[in-house]
Coordinates of C-alpha atoms and ligand atoms in Angstrom, one line a residue:
M40 CA 86.9 74.0 103.1
I41 CA 87.6 75.1 100.0
T42 CA 91.4 74.8 99.5
N43 CA 92.5 75.7 95.6
I44 CA 96.2 73.3 96.2
C45 CA 98.9 73.6 94.1
T46 CA 99.8 70.8 92.8
D47 CA 101.5 71.8 89.8
V48 CA 100.5 69.7 87.1
E49 CA 99.3 72.3 84.6
M50 CA 101.6 72.6 82.0
N51 CA 102.6 74.9 78.6
S52 CA 102.5 73.4 75.5
V53 CA 105.9 74.4 75.1
N54 CA 109.1 75.2 77.4
I55 CA 110.1 78.9 77.8
L56 CA 114.1 79.2 76.9
L57 CA 115.2 82.9 79.3
R58 CA 118.1 83.9 77.3
G59 CA 120.9 86.1 78.6
G60 CA 119.7 87.9 81.4
T61 CA 121.5 88.1 85.0
V62 CA 120.1 85.7 87.5
V63 CA 120.2 86.8 91.0
S64 CA 120.5 84.8 93.9
A65 CA 121.2 85.3 97.5
I66 CA 124.9 85.0 97.0
N67 CA 125.2 85.9 93.4
A68 CA 124.5 87.4 90.1
K69 CA 125.0 85.7 86.8
K70 CA 124.7 85.6 83.4
Q71 CA 122.8 82.9 82.3
D72 CA 120.4 80.7 80.6
V73 CA 116.5 79.8 82.9
L74 CA 114.8 76.7 80.8
I75 CA 110.9 76.8 82.4
S76 CA 108.9 73.5 81.6
G77 CA 105.5 73.3 82.2
S78 CA 105.2 75.7 86.6
K79 CA 108.5 74.4 86.7
I80 CA 111.4 75.6 86.5
V81 CA 113.9 72.2 84.8
K82 CA 117.5 74.2 83.8
V83 CA 120.1 77.1 84.6
G84 CA 123.0 77.6 83.0
R85 CA 125.2 79.5 81.0
F86 CA 124.2 78.6 77.1
I87 CA 121.3 76.3 77.4
S88 CA 119.2 75.0 74.0
D89 CA 116.1 73.4 74.0
K90 CA 114.5 73.1 70.5
N91 CA 110.9 73.3 71.1
A92 CA 111.6 75.9 72.8
Q93 CA 110.1 79.7 72.7
V94 CA 113.2 81.6 73.9
V95 CA 112.7 84.3 75.1
D96 CA 115.4 87.9 74.8
V97 CA 116.3 89.0 78.2
S98 CA 119.4 90.3 77.8
G99 CA 120.5 92.8 80.1
K100 CA 118.0 92.3 82.6
L101 CA 117.9 91.1 86.1
I102 CA 116.3 87.6 86.7
F103 CA 115.0 87.0 90.5
P104 CA 112.6 84.5 92.0
G105 CA 109.1 86.3 92.2
F106 CA 109.5 87.7 95.1
I107 CA 107.8 87.2 98.6
D108 CA 105.8 89.4 100.3
A109 CA 105.2 87.2 104.3
H110 CA 102.8 90.3 105.5
T111 CA 99.7 91.7 104.1
H112 CA 96.2 92.5 105.1
F113 CA 94.1 92.1 101.9
D114 CA 90.2 91.9 103.7
L115 CA 90.2 92.8 106.8
E116 CA 87.6 93.9 109.1
V117 CA 89.5 96.3 112.0
S118 CA 88.7 99.9 112.9
D119 CA 84.8 99.6 112.1
T120 CA 85.6 98.9 108.6
V121 CA 87.5 96.4 105.9
T122 CA 90.8 97.1 104.0
A123 CA 90.1 98.7 100.9
D124 CA 92.5 96.1 99.4
D125 CA 90.8 92.8 99.4
F126 CA 92.7 89.3 97.6
E127 CA 91.4 90.2 93.9
S128 CA 92.9 94.0 93.9
G129 CA 95.8 93.5 97.0
T130 CA 97.2 90.4 94.7
R131 CA 96.7 92.2 91.4
A132 CA 98.9 94.8 93.1
A133 CA 101.8 92.7 94.5
V134 CA 102.0 90.6 90.7
C135 CA 102.7 94.0 88.7
G136 CA 104.8 95.2 91.7
G137 CA 107.2 91.5 91.0
T138 CA 105.5 89.4 93.7
T139 CA 104.5 86.2 93.0
T140 CA 103.6 84.3 96.8
I141 CA 102.2 86.7 99.4
I142 CA 101.8 85.4 103.6
D143 CA 98.1 86.6 104.8
F144 CA 96.8 87.2 108.5
A145 CA 93.6 84.1 108.5
T146 CA 92.8 86.1 111.5
Q147 CA 90.8 84.6 114.3
N148 CA 88.2 86.4 116.2
K149 CA 88.3 86.3 120.2
G150 CA 86.0 83.0 121.2
E151 CA 86.5 82.1 117.7
S152 CA 88.2 78.4 116.4
L153 CA 91.0 78.5 114.6
S154 CA 90.0 76.8 111.6
T155 CA 86.7 79.3 111.2
A156 CA 89.4 82.3 110.9
L157 CA 91.4 79.6 108.9
N158 CA 87.8 78.2 106.2
N159 CA 87.1 82.7 106.0
W160 CA 90.3 83.3 104.6
H161 CA 90.2 80.7 102.6
L162 CA 86.6 81.7 101.4
K163 CA 88.1 85.6 101.5
A164 CA 91.2 84.4 98.4
F165 CA 89.8 81.4 96.6
A166 CA 89.3 82.0 93.2
K167 CA 90.1 85.5 93.5
S168 CA 94.0 85.8 93.7
S169 CA 96.9 86.7 90.9
C170 CA 99.3 85.4 92.6
D171 CA 100.2 82.4 95.3
Y172 CA 99.0 83.1 98.9
A173 CA 99.2 81.2 102.6
F174 CA 98.3 81.8 105.4
H175 CA 99.9 82.5 108.8
M176 CA 96.9 82.4 111.5
A177 CA 96.8 85.2 114.3
V178 CA 96.2 83.8 117.4
S179 CA 94.1 86.9 119.5
D180 CA 92.1 84.2 121.5
F181 CA 94.5 81.3 123.5
N182 CA 92.4 78.3 125.9
D183 CA 92.3 74.6 125.4
N184 CA 90.2 74.3 122.9
V185 CA 92.8 76.2 120.2
K186 CA 95.8 74.6 122.1
E187 CA 94.1 71.3 120.1
E188 CA 93.8 73.2 117.7
L189 CA 96.9 73.5 116.4
P190 CA 98.4 70.8 114.6
A191 CA 95.4 70.2 112.8
M192 CA 96.4 74.3 111.4
F193 CA 100.4 72.8 110.1
E194 CA 98.9 70.3 108.7
Q195 CA 96.6 72.4 106.5
G196 CA 100.2 74.2 105.9
V197 CA 99.6 76.8 108.5
S198 CA 103.1 76.6 109.8
S199 CA 103.4 80.0 111.3
F200 CA 101.3 81.9 113.1
K201 CA 101.1 85.1 114.9
A202 CA 100.4 87.4 117.7
Y203 CA 99.8 90.9 118.7
M204 CA 101.0 92.5 122.1
T205 CA 98.7 95.4 121.2
Y206 CA 95.4 96.0 119.7
D207 CA 92.2 95.1 121.8
A208 CA 90.5 92.8 119.6
M209 CA 94.0 91.3 119.2
M210 CA 96.3 90.9 122.0
L211 CA 98.1 88.5 123.7
N212 CA 99.0 88.8 127.5
D213 CA 102.5 87.6 128.3
E214 CA 101.2 84.4 130.3
D215 CA 99.0 83.3 127.3
L216 CA 101.9 84.6 125.1
F217 CA 104.0 82.4 126.7
S218 CA 101.3 79.1 126.6
L219 CA 101.6 79.9 122.2
L220 CA 105.1 79.6 122.5
S221 CA 105.2 77.1 124.4
S222 CA 102.4 74.9 122.5
L223 CA 104.3 75.8 119.4
K224 CA 107.9 74.6 120.4
D225 CA 108.0 71.0 118.9
M226 CA 106.3 71.2 116.2
G227 CA 109.4 73.4 113.6
T228 CA 106.7 76.4 113.7
I229 CA 107.1 80.3 113.4
V230 CA 105.4 82.4 115.4
G231 CA 105.8 86.7 114.2
V232 CA 104.7 89.0 116.6
H233 CA 103.3 92.8 117.0
C234 CA 105.6 94.4 119.8
E235 CA 104.2 97.4 121.8
N236 CA 103.8 98.0 125.2
H237 CA 99.8 98.5 125.2
G238 CA 99.5 99.6 128.5
I239 CA 102.3 103.1 127.9
I240 CA 100.2 103.9 124.4
K241 CA 96.7 103.4 126.7
S242 CA 97.9 105.3 129.2
L243 CA 99.8 108.2 126.6
T244 CA 96.7 108.5 124.3
K245 CA 94.2 109.7 128.1
K246 CA 97.5 111.9 128.7
Y247 CA 97.1 113.6 125.4
T248 CA 92.9 113.4 125.4
G249 CA 92.9 114.9 128.3
N250 CA 95.3 117.7 126.4
N251 CA 93.0 118.3 123.6
A252 CA 95.6 116.7 121.4
M253 CA 94.6 114.0 119.4
S254 CA 95.7 115.4 115.7
V255 CA 97.6 112.8 113.6
S256 CA 100.4 114.9 114.8
T257 CA 100.1 113.0 117.6
H258 CA 99.8 109.3 116.7
P259 CA 103.6 109.4 117.1
K260 CA 104.5 110.4 120.8
V261 CA 102.1 108.0 122.3
R262 CA 104.3 105.3 119.9
P263 CA 107.6 106.0 121.1
S264 CA 110.7 103.7 119.6
I265 CA 111.2 102.6 123.5
V266 CA 107.2 101.1 123.2
E267 CA 108.0 98.2 121.0
A268 CA 112.0 98.6 122.7
E269 CA 110.5 97.1 126.6
A270 CA 107.7 95.1 124.5
V271 CA 110.5 93.1 122.0
G272 CA 112.5 92.8 125.1
R273 CA 110.1 91.1 126.9
L274 CA 108.7 88.9 124.1
L275 CA 112.4 88.2 123.7
S276 CA 112.6 86.8 127.5
I277 CA 109.2 85.4 127.3
A278 CA 111.1 83.6 124.4
M279 CA 114.3 82.8 126.1
V280 CA 112.3 80.8 129.1
V281 CA 110.2 78.9 126.5
D282 CA 113.2 78.6 124.8
V283 CA 111.8 78.7 121.2
P284 CA 112.8 81.9 118.2
V285 CA 110.4 84.2 117.2
V286 CA 109.8 86.4 114.4
I287 CA 109.3 90.0 115.1
V288 CA 107.3 91.7 112.5
H289 CA 107.2 95.1 111.2
L290 CA 110.5 96.2 113.4
S291 CA 110.8 100.0 113.0
S292 CA 113.7 101.7 115.0
K293 CA 117.3 101.5 116.4
E294 CA 116.5 101.2 119.8
S295 CA 114.3 97.8 119.0
L296 CA 117.8 96.2 116.9
E297 CA 120.2 97.0 120.2
V298 CA 118.4 95.0 121.9
V299 CA 118.0 92.8 119.4
E300 CA 121.0 92.1 119.0
H301 CA 121.4 91.9 123.3
Y302 CA 119.5 89.0 122.8
R303 CA 121.2 87.3 120.5
Q304 CA 124.1 88.5 122.6
K305 CA 122.3 85.6 125.2
G306 CA 121.8 82.7 122.8
C307 CA 118.1 84.1 121.2
K308 CA 117.4 82.7 119.0
V309 CA 115.4 85.1 116.7
Y310 CA 114.2 87.0 113.2
V311 CA 113.8 90.2 112.2
E312 CA 111.4 91.7 109.6
T313 CA 111.2 95.5 109.0
C314 CA 109.4 96.8 106.4
P315 CA 110.1 99.7 103.0
Q316 CA 107.6 102.4 105.5
Y317 CA 111.1 102.7 108.1
L318 CA 113.6 102.1 105.8
L319 CA 112.5 105.0 103.9
L320 CA 110.1 107.3 104.8
D321 CA 110.3 109.2 108.8
D322 CA 107.6 110.8 111.0
S323 CA 108.3 114.2 109.9
R324 CA 105.0 113.0 107.5
Y325 CA 102.9 113.0 110.7
D326 CA 103.1 117.2 110.5
L327 CA 101.6 117.2 107.3
K328 CA 98.1 118.8 107.2
G329 CA 95.2 117.6 107.4
L330 CA 94.5 113.9 105.3
E331 CA 98.1 114.0 104.3
G332 CA 99.7 112.9 107.6
A333 CA 97.0 110.5 108.2
K334 CA 98.6 108.7 104.3
Y335 CA 100.8 107.5 107.2
V336 CA 99.2 106.6 110.3
C337 CA 100.3 102.7 111.0
S338 CA 101.8 100.7 114.1
P339 CA 104.4 101.0 114.7
P340 CA 105.4 104.6 113.3
L341 CA 107.5 106.5 110.7
R342 CA 110.8 107.2 113.0
K343 CA 113.7 109.0 112.1
K344 CA 116.1 108.8 109.9
D345 CA 118.1 107.4 112.2
D346 CA 116.9 104.5 112.6
S347 CA 116.1 104.0 108.7
K348 CA 120.4 104.1 108.6
A349 CA 120.7 101.4 111.4
L350 CA 118.0 99.5 109.5
W351 CA 119.5 99.6 106.2
K352 CA 122.5 98.2 107.9
A353 CA 121.0 96.0 109.3
I354 CA 120.0 94.6 106.2
K355 CA 123.8 94.2 105.2
T356 CA 125.6 92.6 108.3
G357 CA 122.3 89.9 108.2
A358 CA 120.3 91.3 111.6
V359 CA 117.1 91.5 109.5
Q360 CA 116.2 88.7 107.7
T361 CA 113.4 89.5 105.5
V362 CA 111.6 92.2 104.2
A363 CA 107.7 92.5 103.2
T364 CA 105.5 95.4 103.1
D365 CA 102.8 94.8 106.2
H366 CA 100.2 96.2 103.5
C367 CA 97.4 97.2 104.8
S368 CA 95.6 99.6 102.7
F369 CA 92.5 102.8 102.9
T370 CA 91.7 105.3 101.3
L371 CA 91.4 108.9 102.7
E372 CA 87.4 108.8 103.1
Q373 CA 88.3 106.2 105.3
K374 CA 91.2 108.1 106.9
N375 CA 88.8 110.8 107.7
V376 CA 87.4 109.5 110.1
G377 CA 90.0 109.4 112.6
L378 CA 90.6 113.7 111.4
E379 CA 90.1 115.1 114.6
D380 CA 91.1 111.5 117.1
F381 CA 94.3 109.8 115.9
S382 CA 93.2 106.5 117.6
K383 CA 89.3 106.2 115.4
M384 CA 91.9 105.9 112.4
P385 CA 92.6 102.4 110.9
N386 CA 96.0 102.2 111.2
G387 CA 98.2 101.2 107.5
M388 CA 99.2 102.3 104.7
P389 CA 99.7 100.5 101.1
G390 CA 102.6 98.8 99.7
V391 CA 102.8 95.9 98.4
E392 CA 103.3 96.6 95.0
T393 CA 106.8 99.3 94.9
R394 CA 108.3 97.5 97.9
G395 CA 110.8 95.7 95.2
V396 CA 111.1 98.6 93.2
L397 CA 112.5 100.4 96.5
L398 CA 114.4 97.8 97.3
Y399 CA 116.3 98.1 93.8
T400 CA 116.6 101.9 93.7
Y401 CA 117.1 103.3 97.7
G402 CA 119.0 99.9 98.3
V403 CA 121.1 98.3 95.6
C404 CA 120.8 101.4 93.2
K405 CA 122.6 103.7 96.6
K406 CA 124.9 100.8 97.2
R407 CA 123.3 100.7 100.9
I408 CA 122.4 96.5 100.3
S409 CA 124.0 94.4 97.6
I410 CA 122.0 92.7 94.5
E411 CA 122.5 89.4 96.3
Q412 CA 120.7 90.6 99.7
M413 CA 118.1 92.1 97.9
C414 CA 117.6 89.2 96.7
R415 CA 117.9 87.9 100.4
V416 CA 115.6 89.3 102.7
L417 CA 112.4 89.2 99.7
C418 CA 112.9 85.8 98.1
E419 CA 115.0 83.3 100.1
N420 CA 114.8 84.0 103.7
P421 CA 111.5 84.8 103.0
A422 CA 110.7 81.2 101.7
K423 CA 113.0 80.1 104.3
L424 CA 111.6 80.9 107.4
Y425 CA 108.1 80.1 106.2
G426 CA 109.1 76.1 105.1
M427 CA 108.6 77.2 101.0
Y428 CA 112.1 77.1 100.3
P429 CA 113.2 75.6 97.5
K430 CA 109.8 75.4 95.7
K431 CA 109.3 79.0 96.2
G432 CA 112.7 81.6 96.5
V433 CA 115.2 80.8 94.4
I434 CA 115.8 79.9 90.0
K435 CA 116.9 76.9 90.2
A436 CA 115.7 73.3 88.0
G437 CA 112.7 71.5 90.5
S438 CA 111.5 75.3 91.8
D439 CA 108.8 77.0 90.5
A440 CA 108.9 78.7 87.6
D441 CA 108.1 81.9 89.5
I442 CA 110.8 84.8 87.2
V443 CA 110.5 88.5 88.3
V444 CA 111.9 90.0 84.7
L445 CA 113.8 94.1 85.7
D446 CA 114.2 95.7 83.4
P447 CA 117.2 98.0 84.9
K448 CA 117.8 100.7 82.7
T449 CA 113.5 101.8 82.6
D450 CA 113.3 104.7 85.7
G451 CA 110.0 105.8 86.6
F452 CA 108.4 106.9 89.9
I453 CA 104.8 106.3 92.0
S454 CA 101.7 107.2 91.6
K455 CA 98.2 106.7 92.3
N456 CA 97.2 107.0 89.6
T457 CA 98.7 104.2 87.8
H458 CA 99.0 102.1 91.4
H459 CA 96.7 98.5 91.3
S460 CA 95.8 99.2 95.3
K461 CA 92.2 100.4 95.8
A462 CA 93.9 102.8 97.5
D463 CA 93.4 106.5 96.3
Y464 CA 96.4 107.9 97.7
N465 CA 100.5 106.4 97.4
P466 CA 102.0 107.4 100.4
Y467 CA 105.1 107.3 97.7
E468 CA 103.6 110.0 95.6
G469 CA 106.2 111.0 93.3
V470 CA 108.9 109.1 94.0
R471 CA 111.5 108.1 91.6
T472 CA 112.6 104.2 90.7
K473 CA 115.1 103.0 88.6
G474 CA 114.5 99.8 87.1
K475 CA 111.2 98.1 86.4
V476 CA 108.6 95.9 86.8
A477 CA 108.8 93.9 82.8
T478 CA 107.8 90.5 82.7
V479 CA 106.8 88.3 85.9
Y480 CA 106.0 83.9 85.3
L481 CA 104.4 82.4 88.1
R482 CA 104.6 79.5 88.0
G483 CA 105.8 79.2 84.2
K484 CA 102.8 80.9 83.5
K485 CA 103.4 84.8 81.9
V486 CA 101.4 87.1 84.1
V487 CA 102.7 90.3 83.8
E488 CA 103.8 92.1 80.8
N489 CA 105.0 95.8 80.3
G490 CA 104.3 95.7 84.4
E491 CA 100.6 95.2 83.3
L492 CA 98.8 92.0 84.6
I493 CA 97.8 90.6 81.2
L494 CA 96.7 86.2 82.9
E495 CA 94.4 87.1 86.1
N496 CA 93.7 84.6 89.5
K497 CA 96.2 82.3 88.5
G498 CA 97.0 82.2 92.0
K499 CA 96.8 78.8 94.4
Y500 CA 97.1 78.2 97.6
V501 CA 100.3 76.7 99.1
K502 CA 100.8 74.7 101.8
R503 CA 103.5 75.4 104.1
D504 CA 106.4 73.2 106.0
K505 CA 108.2 73.9 109.0
N506 CA 111.1 76.9 109.3
M507 CA 114.5 75.9 107.8
L508 CA 116.0 79.7 108.1
D509 CA 119.6 78.9 109.7
E510 CA 119.1 81.1 113.2
P511 CA 121.7 84.5 113.2
Ligands
LIG261 O1 99.2 99.5 111.3 C1 99.4 98.6 110.6 N1 100.7 98.1 110.7 N2 98.7 98.2 110.8 C2 97.8 96.6 110.3 C3 97.8 96.0 112.0 C4 98.8 95.5 112.0 O2 100.0 95.9 113.1 O3 100.1 94.7 111.4
LIG262 ZN1 101.7 95.0 113.7
LIG263 ZN1 100.1 94.1 109.7

């Protein structure tokens, strides 16, 4: 097995002193200097001096811990095609947008062992990644052999798993879900689940096929929010019986949030992830003609403005713990396959590059969330939940020097012409942004300058530990 574990022994020849910026954490934003030595942050405070350091004036800038995107799909074979972005282009896009660590889904094909799946993903990512990377293990075929492999996964730094409640090729039934959760219960690992009711989706799809109504505008109709809410409730019932915490990935609707709240009241331990597309886009996009609507075909589908409002509020109140992207990119040519029949269209959209600036512009600047809350959902919470804290997710002495220098005074707009994904469209084309990811340090190395990658393929595998995020 090939791994390139982050050993943190590489050293820069001179220390770097970031002077005069506002350092953001999940609890405050304070004017502080940051001293970097080699791959680590060694000191954070006012008026640091180090005569051997290269001083970088970052006054007027916001200094965030490197963002963590715990939900990407790079180099994934799905719907008889493969995602437009592999680890090379996907991690370039990520780091140019300030994301210094991604967690992708190593995915077990049916009949395959977990170790084969993990090895496959190491091969996909090794020596091609421009930000650090880790893997969740998506279990598509649960059996006794797979159960025996679970501790070995954890030993190799895979401290989180994924299960799908829909998609023929990957879904687990309730019994297997129960067994997977039970098997992992005492390991301190966490399972993220794609919650949608498979039977309803299949039945509604059949109905619309019979009616010859298979254009993109039907996509949200076969996956209404109750399809998600039902599966969320079923998952949480299973998790409560097993007595184990779970994560709901890419939660999209107010109705599902209400189900989560109901179960939390009963003592259920559940973490929630949402994504920028559910905060900022709505289902009117599916009425756009031809490939315009196809750009937004993802599952769960985009919802109503009211759902987005509820999700922003849930970030503010702490009911949602993380914002990831579910970056799963395809070109328009790939999307075109399903233009006459949306059920054949590869699901997903790009987003790994734009998450930070969108949350800053439409969350912080619009006063929907505070800058500390932004840091919590992009940095600290994912680091804790996925066993990387305090190595990642925080700017403090001893942590990896993964740092985003965000210039709050530079406005811009999003475009496929300037993004780094291989997708030939951007779902946020023309959207105005406030603030720009100016510089990014990855374990002490400046890898992005002026929004462009200047040092590539410096990403390393991150071995992760147990979940340590307090239950909501
Ligand atoms: O449409 C989506 N979200 N595609 C990616 C796979 C998944 O369901 O997370
Ligand atoms: Zn999913
Ligand atoms: Zn996904």
